[in-house]
CSV table of C-alpha atoms in Angstrom, one decimal:
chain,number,residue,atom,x,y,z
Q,1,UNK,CA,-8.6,-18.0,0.4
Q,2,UNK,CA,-8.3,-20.9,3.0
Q,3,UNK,CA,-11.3,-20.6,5.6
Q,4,UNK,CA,-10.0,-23.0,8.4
Q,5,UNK,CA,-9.7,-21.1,11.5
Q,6,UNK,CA,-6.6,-21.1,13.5
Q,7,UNK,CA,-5.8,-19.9,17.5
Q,8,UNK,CA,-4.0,-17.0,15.6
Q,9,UNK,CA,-6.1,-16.1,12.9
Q,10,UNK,CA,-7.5,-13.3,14.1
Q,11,UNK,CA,-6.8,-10.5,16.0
Q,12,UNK,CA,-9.1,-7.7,17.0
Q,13,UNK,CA,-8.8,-3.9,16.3
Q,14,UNK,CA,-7.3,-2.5,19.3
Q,15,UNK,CA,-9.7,0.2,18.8
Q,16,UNK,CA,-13.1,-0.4,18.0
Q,17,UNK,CA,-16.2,2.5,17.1
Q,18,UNK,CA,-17.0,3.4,13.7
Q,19,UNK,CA,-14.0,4.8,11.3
Q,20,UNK,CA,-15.0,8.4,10.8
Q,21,UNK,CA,-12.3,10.8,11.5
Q,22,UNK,CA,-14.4,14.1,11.0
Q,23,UNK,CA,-16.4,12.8,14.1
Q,24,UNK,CA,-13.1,12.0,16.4
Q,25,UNK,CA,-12.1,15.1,19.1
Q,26,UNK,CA,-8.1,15.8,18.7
Q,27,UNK,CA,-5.6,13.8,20.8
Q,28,UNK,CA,-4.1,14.8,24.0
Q,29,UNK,CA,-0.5,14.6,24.8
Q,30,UNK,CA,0.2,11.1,25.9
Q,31,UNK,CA,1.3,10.6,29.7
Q,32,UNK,CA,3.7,8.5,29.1
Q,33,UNK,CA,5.5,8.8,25.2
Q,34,UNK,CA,7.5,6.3,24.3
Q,35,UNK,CA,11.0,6.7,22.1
Q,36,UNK,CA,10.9,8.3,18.8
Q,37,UNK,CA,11.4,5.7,16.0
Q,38,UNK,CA,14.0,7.3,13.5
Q,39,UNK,CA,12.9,5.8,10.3
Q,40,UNK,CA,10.5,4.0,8.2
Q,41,UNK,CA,12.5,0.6,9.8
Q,42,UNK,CA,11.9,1.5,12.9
Q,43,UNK,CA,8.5,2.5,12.7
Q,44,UNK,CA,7.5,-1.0,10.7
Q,45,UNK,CA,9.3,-3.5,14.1
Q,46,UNK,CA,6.8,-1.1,15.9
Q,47,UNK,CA,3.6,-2.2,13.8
Q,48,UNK,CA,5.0,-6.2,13.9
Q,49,UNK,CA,5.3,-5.8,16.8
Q,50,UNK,CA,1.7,-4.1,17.4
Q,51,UNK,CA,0.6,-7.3,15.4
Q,52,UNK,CA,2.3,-9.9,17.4
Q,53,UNK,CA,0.7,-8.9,20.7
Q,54,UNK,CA,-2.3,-6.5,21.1
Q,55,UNK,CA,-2.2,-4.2,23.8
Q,56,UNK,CA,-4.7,-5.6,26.8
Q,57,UNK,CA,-7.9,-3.6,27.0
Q,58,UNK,CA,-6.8,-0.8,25.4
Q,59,UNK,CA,-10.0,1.5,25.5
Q,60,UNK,CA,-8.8,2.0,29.1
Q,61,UNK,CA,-6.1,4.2,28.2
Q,62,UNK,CA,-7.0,4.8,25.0
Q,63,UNK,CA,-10.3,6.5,25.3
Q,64,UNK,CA,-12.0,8.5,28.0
Q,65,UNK,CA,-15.1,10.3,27.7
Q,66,UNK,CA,-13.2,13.8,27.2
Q,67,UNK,CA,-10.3,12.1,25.3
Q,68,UNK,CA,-9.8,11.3,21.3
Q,69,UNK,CA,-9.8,8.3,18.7
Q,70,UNK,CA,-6.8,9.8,16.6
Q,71,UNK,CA,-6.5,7.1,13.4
Q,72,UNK,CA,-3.0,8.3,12.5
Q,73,UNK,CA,-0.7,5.4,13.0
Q,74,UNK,CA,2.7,7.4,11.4
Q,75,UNK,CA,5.4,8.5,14.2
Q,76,UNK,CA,6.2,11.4,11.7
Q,77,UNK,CA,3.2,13.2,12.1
Q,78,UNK,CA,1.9,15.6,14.8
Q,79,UNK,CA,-1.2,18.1,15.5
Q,80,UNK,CA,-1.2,22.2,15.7
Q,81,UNK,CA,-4.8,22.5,17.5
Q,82,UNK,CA,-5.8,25.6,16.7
Q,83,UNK,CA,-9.4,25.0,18.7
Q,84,UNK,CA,-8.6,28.5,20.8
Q,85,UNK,CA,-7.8,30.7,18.0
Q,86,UNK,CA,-10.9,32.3,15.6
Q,87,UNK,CA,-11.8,29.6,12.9
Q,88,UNK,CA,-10.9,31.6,9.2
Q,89,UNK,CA,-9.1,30.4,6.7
Q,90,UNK,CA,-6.7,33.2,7.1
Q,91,UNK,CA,-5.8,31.4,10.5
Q,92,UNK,CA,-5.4,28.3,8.5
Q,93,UNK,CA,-3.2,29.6,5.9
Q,94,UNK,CA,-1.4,31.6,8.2
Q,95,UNK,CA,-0.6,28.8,10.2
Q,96,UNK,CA,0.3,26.8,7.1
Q,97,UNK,CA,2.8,29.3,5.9
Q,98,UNK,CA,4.6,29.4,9.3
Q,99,UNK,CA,4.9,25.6,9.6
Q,100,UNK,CA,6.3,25.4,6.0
Q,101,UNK,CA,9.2,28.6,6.9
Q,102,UNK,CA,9.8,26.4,9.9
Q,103,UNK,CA,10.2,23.0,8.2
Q,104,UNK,CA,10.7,23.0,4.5
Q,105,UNK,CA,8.4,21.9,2.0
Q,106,UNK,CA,10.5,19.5,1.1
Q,107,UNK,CA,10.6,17.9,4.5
Q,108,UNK,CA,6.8,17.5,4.7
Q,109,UNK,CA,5.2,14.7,3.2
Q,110,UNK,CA,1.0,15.9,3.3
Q,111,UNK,CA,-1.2,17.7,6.1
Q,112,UNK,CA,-4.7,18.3,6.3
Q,113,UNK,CA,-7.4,19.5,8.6
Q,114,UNK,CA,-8.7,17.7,11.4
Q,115,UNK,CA,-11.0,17.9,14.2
Q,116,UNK,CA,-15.0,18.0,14.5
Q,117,UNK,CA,-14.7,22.1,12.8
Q,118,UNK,CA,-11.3,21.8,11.4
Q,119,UNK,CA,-10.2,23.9,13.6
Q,120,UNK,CA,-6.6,22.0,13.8
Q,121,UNK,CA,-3.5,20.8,11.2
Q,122,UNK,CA,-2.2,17.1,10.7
Q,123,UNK,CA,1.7,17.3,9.7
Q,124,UNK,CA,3.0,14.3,8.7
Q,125,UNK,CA,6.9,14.5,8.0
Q,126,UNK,CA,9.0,12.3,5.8
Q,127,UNK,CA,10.1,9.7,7.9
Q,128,UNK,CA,14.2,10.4,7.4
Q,129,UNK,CA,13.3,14.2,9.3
Q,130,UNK,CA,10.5,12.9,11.3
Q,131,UNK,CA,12.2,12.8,14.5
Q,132,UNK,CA,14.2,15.6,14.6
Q,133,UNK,CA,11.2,17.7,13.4
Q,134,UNK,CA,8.3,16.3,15.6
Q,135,UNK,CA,10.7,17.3,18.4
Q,136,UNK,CA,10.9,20.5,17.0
Q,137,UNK,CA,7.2,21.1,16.4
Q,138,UNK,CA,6.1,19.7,20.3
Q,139,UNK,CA,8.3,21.8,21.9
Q,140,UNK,CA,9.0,24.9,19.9
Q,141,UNK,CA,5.8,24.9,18.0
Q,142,UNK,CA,5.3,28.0,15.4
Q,143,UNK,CA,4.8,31.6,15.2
Q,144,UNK,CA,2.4,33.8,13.1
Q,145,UNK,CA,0.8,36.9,14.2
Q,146,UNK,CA,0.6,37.0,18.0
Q,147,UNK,CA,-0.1,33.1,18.1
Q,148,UNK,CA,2.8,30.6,19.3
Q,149,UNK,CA,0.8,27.5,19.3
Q,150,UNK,CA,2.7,24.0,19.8
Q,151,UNK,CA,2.3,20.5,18.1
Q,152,UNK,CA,0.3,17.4,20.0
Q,153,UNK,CA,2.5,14.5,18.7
Q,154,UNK,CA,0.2,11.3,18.0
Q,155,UNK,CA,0.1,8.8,21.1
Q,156,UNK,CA,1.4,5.4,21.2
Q,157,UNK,CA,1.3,3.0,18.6
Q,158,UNK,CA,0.4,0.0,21.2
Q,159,UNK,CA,-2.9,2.2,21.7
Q,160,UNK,CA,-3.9,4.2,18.3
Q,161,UNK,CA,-3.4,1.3,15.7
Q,162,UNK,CA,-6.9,0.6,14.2
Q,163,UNK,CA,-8.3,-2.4,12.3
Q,164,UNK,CA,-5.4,-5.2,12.6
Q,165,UNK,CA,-6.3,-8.2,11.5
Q,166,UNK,CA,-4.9,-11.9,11.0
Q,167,UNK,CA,-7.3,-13.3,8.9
Q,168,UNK,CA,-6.9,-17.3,8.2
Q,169,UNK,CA,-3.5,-17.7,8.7
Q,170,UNK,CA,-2.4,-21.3,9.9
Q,171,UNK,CA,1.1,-20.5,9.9
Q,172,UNK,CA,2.9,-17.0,10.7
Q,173,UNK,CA,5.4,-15.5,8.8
Q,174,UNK,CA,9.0,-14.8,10.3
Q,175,UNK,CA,8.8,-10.8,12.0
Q,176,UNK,CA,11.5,-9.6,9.5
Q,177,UNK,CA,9.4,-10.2,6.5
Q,178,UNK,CA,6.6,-8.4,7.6
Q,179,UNK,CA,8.5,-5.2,8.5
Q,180,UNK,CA,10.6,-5.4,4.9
Q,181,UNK,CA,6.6,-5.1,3.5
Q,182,UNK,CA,5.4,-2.7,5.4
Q,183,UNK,CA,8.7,-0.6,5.5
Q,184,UNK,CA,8.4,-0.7,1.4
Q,185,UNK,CA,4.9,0.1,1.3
Q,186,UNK,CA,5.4,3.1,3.7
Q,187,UNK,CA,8.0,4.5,1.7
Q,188,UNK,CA,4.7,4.6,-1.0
Q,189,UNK,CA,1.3,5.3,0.5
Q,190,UNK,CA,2.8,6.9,4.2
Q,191,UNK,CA,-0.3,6.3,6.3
Q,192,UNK,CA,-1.3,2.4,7.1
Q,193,UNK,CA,-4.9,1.7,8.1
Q,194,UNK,CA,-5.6,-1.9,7.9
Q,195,UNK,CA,-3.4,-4.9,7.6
Q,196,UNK,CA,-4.7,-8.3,6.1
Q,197,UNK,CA,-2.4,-11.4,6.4
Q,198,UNK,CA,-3.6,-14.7,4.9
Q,199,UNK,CA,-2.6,-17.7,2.9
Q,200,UNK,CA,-4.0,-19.0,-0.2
Q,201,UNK,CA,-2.7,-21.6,-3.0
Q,202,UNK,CA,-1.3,-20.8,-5.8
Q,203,UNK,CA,-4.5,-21.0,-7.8
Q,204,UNK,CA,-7.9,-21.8,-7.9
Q,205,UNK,CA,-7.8,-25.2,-8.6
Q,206,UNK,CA,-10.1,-28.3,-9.3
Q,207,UNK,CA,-9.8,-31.2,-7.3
Q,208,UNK,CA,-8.4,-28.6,-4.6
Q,209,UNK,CA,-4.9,-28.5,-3.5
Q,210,UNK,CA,-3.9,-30.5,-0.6
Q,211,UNK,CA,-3.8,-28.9,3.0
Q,212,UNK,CA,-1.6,-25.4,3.3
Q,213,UNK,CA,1.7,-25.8,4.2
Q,214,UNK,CA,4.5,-23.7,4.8
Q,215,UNK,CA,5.1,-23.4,1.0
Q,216,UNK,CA,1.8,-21.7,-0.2
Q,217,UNK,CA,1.9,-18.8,-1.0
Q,218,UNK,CA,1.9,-16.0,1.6
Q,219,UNK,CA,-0.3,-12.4,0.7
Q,220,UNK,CA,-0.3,-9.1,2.8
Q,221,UNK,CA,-2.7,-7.0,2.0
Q,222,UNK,CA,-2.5,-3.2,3.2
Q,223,UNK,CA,-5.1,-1.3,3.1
Q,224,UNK,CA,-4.2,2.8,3.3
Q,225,UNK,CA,-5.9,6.0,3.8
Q,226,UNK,CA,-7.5,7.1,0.5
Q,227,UNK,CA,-5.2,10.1,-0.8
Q,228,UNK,CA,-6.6,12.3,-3.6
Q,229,UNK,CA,-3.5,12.3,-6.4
Q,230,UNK,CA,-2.9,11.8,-9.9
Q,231,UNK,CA,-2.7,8.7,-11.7
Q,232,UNK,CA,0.5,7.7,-10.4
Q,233,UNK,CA,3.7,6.6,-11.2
Q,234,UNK,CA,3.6,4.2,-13.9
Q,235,UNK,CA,6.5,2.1,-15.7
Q,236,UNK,CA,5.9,0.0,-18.5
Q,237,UNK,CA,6.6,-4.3,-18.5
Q,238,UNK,CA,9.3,-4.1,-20.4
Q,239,UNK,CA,8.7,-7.7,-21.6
Q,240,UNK,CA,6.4,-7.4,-23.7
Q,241,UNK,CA,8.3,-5.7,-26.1
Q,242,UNK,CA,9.8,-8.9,-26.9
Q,243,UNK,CA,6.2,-10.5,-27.5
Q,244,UNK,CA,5.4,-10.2,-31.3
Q,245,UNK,CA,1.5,-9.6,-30.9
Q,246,UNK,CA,2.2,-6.9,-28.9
Q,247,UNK,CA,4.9,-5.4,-31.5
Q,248,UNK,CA,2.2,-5.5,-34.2
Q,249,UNK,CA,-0.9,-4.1,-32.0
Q,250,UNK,CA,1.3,-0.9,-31.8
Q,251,UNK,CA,2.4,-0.9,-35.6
Q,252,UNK,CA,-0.8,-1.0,-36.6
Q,253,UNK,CA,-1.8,1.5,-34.1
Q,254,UNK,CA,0.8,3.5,-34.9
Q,255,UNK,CA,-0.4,3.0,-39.3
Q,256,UNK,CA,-3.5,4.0,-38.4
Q,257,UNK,CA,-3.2,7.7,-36.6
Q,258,UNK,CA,-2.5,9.2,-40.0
Q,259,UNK,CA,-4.9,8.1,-41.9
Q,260,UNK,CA,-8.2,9.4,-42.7
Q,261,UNK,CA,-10.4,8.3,-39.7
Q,262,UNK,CA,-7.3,8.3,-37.2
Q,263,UNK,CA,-6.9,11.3,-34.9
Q,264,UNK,CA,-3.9,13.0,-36.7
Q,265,UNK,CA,-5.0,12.7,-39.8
Q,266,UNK,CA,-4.4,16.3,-40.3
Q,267,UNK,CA,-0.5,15.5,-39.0
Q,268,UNK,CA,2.8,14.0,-40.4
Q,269,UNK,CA,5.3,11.9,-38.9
Q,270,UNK,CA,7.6,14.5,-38.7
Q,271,UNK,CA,5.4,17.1,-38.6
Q,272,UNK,CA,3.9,16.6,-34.9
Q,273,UNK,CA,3.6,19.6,-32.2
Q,274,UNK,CA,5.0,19.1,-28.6
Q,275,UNK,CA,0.8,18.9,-27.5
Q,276,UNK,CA,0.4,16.4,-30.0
Q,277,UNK,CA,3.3,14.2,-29.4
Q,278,UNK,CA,2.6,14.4,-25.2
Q,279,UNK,CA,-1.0,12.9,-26.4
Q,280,UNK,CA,0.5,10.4,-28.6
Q,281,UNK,CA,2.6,8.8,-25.7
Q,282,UNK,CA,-0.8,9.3,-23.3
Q,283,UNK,CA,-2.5,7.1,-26.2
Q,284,UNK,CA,0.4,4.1,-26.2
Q,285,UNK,CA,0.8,3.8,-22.4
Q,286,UNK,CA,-3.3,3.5,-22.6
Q,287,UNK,CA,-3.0,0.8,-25.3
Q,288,UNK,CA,0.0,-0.7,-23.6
Q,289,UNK,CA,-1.7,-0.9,-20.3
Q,290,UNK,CA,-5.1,-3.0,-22.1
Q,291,UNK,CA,-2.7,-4.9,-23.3
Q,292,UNK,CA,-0.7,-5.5,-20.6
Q,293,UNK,CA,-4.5,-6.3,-18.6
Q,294,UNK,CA,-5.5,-8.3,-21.3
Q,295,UNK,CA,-2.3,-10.6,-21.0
Q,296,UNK,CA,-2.4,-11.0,-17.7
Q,297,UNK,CA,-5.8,-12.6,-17.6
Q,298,UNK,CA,-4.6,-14.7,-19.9
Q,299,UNK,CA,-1.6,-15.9,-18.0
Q,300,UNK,CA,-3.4,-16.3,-14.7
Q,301,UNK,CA,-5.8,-18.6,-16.8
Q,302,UNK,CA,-2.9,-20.7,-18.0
Q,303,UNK,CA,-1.4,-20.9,-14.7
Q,304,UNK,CA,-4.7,-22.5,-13.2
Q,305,UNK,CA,-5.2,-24.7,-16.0
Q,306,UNK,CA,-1.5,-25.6,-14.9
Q,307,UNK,CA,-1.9,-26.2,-11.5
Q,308,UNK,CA,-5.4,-28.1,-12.0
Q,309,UNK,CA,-3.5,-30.8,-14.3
Q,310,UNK,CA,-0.6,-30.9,-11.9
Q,311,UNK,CA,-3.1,-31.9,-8.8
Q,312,UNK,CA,-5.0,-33.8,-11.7
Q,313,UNK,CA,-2.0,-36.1,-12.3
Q,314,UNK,CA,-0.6,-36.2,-8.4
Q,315,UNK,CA,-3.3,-38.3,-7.2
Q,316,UNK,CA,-2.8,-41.6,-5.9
Q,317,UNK,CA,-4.4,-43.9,-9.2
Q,318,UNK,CA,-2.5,-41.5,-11.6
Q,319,UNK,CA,0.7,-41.5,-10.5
Q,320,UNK,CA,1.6,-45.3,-9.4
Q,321,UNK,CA,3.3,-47.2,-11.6
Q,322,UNK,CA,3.1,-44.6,-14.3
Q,323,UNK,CA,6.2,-43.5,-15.7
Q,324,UNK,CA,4.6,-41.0,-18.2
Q,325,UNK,CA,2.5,-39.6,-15.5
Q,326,UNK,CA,5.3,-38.2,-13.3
Q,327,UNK,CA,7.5,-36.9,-16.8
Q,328,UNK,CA,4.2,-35.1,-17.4
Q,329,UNK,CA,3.7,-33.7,-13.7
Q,330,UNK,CA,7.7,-32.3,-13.9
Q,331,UNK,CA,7.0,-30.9,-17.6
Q,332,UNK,CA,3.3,-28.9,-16.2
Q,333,UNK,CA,5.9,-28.1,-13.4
Q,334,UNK,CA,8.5,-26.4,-14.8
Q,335,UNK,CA,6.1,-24.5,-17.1
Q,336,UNK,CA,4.6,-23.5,-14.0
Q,337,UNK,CA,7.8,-22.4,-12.3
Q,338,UNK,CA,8.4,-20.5,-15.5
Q,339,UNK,CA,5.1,-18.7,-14.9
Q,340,UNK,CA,6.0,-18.2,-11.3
Q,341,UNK,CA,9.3,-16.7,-12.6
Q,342,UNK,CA,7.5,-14.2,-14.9
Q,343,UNK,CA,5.0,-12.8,-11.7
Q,344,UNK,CA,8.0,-11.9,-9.7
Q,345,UNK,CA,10.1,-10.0,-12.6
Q,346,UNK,CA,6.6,-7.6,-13.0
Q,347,UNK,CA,6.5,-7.2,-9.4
Q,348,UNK,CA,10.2,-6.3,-9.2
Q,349,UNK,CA,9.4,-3.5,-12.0
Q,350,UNK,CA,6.6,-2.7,-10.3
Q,351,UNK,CA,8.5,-2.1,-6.7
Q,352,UNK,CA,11.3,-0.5,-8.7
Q,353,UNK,CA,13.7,-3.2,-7.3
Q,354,UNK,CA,17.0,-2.4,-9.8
């Protein structure tokens, strides 16, 4: 990662104090709310342009000695504060069961509890309904029993966004291509805490690179609220089926099951149970993902050994006069461009780009 500082290389969390949310009070309706973005689109121009310009002394407005440090940056989601009804869990469930009658399972994305006793619900909508329903919430609220509380939308993104940072970055990127990111990641992890922003070269190379330019290579890093889940979704590289020592790791696996020591040795081929199939498949995408690990390290090694020969041969005494030096540098170069090509075909599967 580059370490030379820049006027714009950092930018300060609008909100500082330590990041515990069990310790922050719940938010109070903002004086002033601004429009309602209407999408994951709109709600990524409004973190660039969060980024782009910090709010001036924020705490001001943000923060009184009565007032709350609400972390949620999503415009989907809202607050029921239950703080003046008994604190049960019948309350709780209650209250749950009338917000999902009201909206739909399907139209909410997660909720939790919030607030010093958890005495109050976090909805956070899907981001196509979020609009319609956060109006719906603040100013019809729900029913159960005799209770008719109504949401506390979350205040202004200029004042709530937490932990921004620009972080050795000698050259910004255009707006639009940080909202495409963070519009794409949104659609994955919902909630955005941090956002890291920095340029680095392609690889870690010895003698070093020359100075970054506009055509390094540009990383955002997001950092997001930690979500209890599964293992996620998960597709296979489809490219290395094509790669021979991958075909014969899983032949071989696939010889040894049955035998004596493997764990259906008891089994057939064509005598397998539905259990003992789903477990099978479990046991290829495990061996398909070490190999998938192993291959990568292996690739990211070639690629630096790549780029090291390139900057190698591109210094002055190498490459004067010497017409076997440059075919050299545009052979390692179009091996690395092949290498290049390969990264961005696994992060297209990856980001399910068809």
């Amino acid at each position: 990662m580059n370490t030379s500082k820049s006027s714009h290389a950092k930018s300060q969390s609008p909100l500082g104090g330590p990041d515990n949310p069990e310790q922050h009070q719940l938010p109070t309706p903002a004086t002033s709310p601004e429009k309602t973005p209407t999408g994951r689109l709109s709600y990524a121009n409004s973190v660039t342009k969060n980024i782009f310009k910090s709010p001036t002394n924020p705490l001001k407005t943000a923060i009184t000695s009565t007032g709350s440090l609400f972390r949620n940056i999503n415009p989907g989601a809202v607050v029921f504060d239950l703080s003046h009804l008994p604190t049960t869990q019948d309350i709780i469930e209650d209250a749950l069961l009338a917000i999902f009658e009201k909206f739909t399972p399907a139209s909410v994305r997660g909720y939790r509890q919030v607030g010093a006793k958890g005495n109050a619900i976090e909805i956070l909508f899907d981001p196509s309904v979020a609009a319609v329903h956060r109006k719906t919430a603040t100013e019809q609220g729900i029913t159960f029993k005799d209770y008719e509380p109504k949401a506390v939308s979350t205040e202004s993104m200029k004042t709530r966004l937490t932990f921004v940072k620009l972080r050795n970055m000698p050259l910004f990127p255009s707006e639009e291509a940080i909202v495409r990111v963070l519009s794409q990641s949104m659609a994955t992890f919902g909630k955005i805490r941090n956002v890291s922003i920095f340029k680095k070269p392609v690889g870690h190379v010895i003698p070093s690179p020359p100075s970054l330019t506009d055509h390094s290579m540009l990383s955002i890093g997001l950092e997001v609220a930690s979500i209890k889940q599964g293992p996620g979704w998960w597709k296979l590289n489809t490219s290395i089926l094509k790669e021979i020592k991958y075909k014969k790791t899983i032949t071989d696996f696939l010889e040894f099951i049955f035998t004596s020591d493997g764990p259906f040795h008891y089994a057939t081929r064509d005598r397998m149970t539905a259990e003992e199939y789903d477990s099978l498949k479990q046991m290829l995408r495990h061996l398909s993902l070490e190999y998938s690990i192993k291959r990568a390290r292996e690739n990211k090694k070639n690629e630096h050994h790549l780029q090291t020969q390139i900057n190698q041969l591109s210094l002055p005494y190498n490459v004067q006069d010497d017409g076997m030096a440059n075919t050299r540098i545009q052979s390692l170069l179009l091996q690395l461009d092949q290498t290049q090509k390969e990264k961005l075909e696994v992060q297209a599967v990856r980001a399910r780009i068809k």
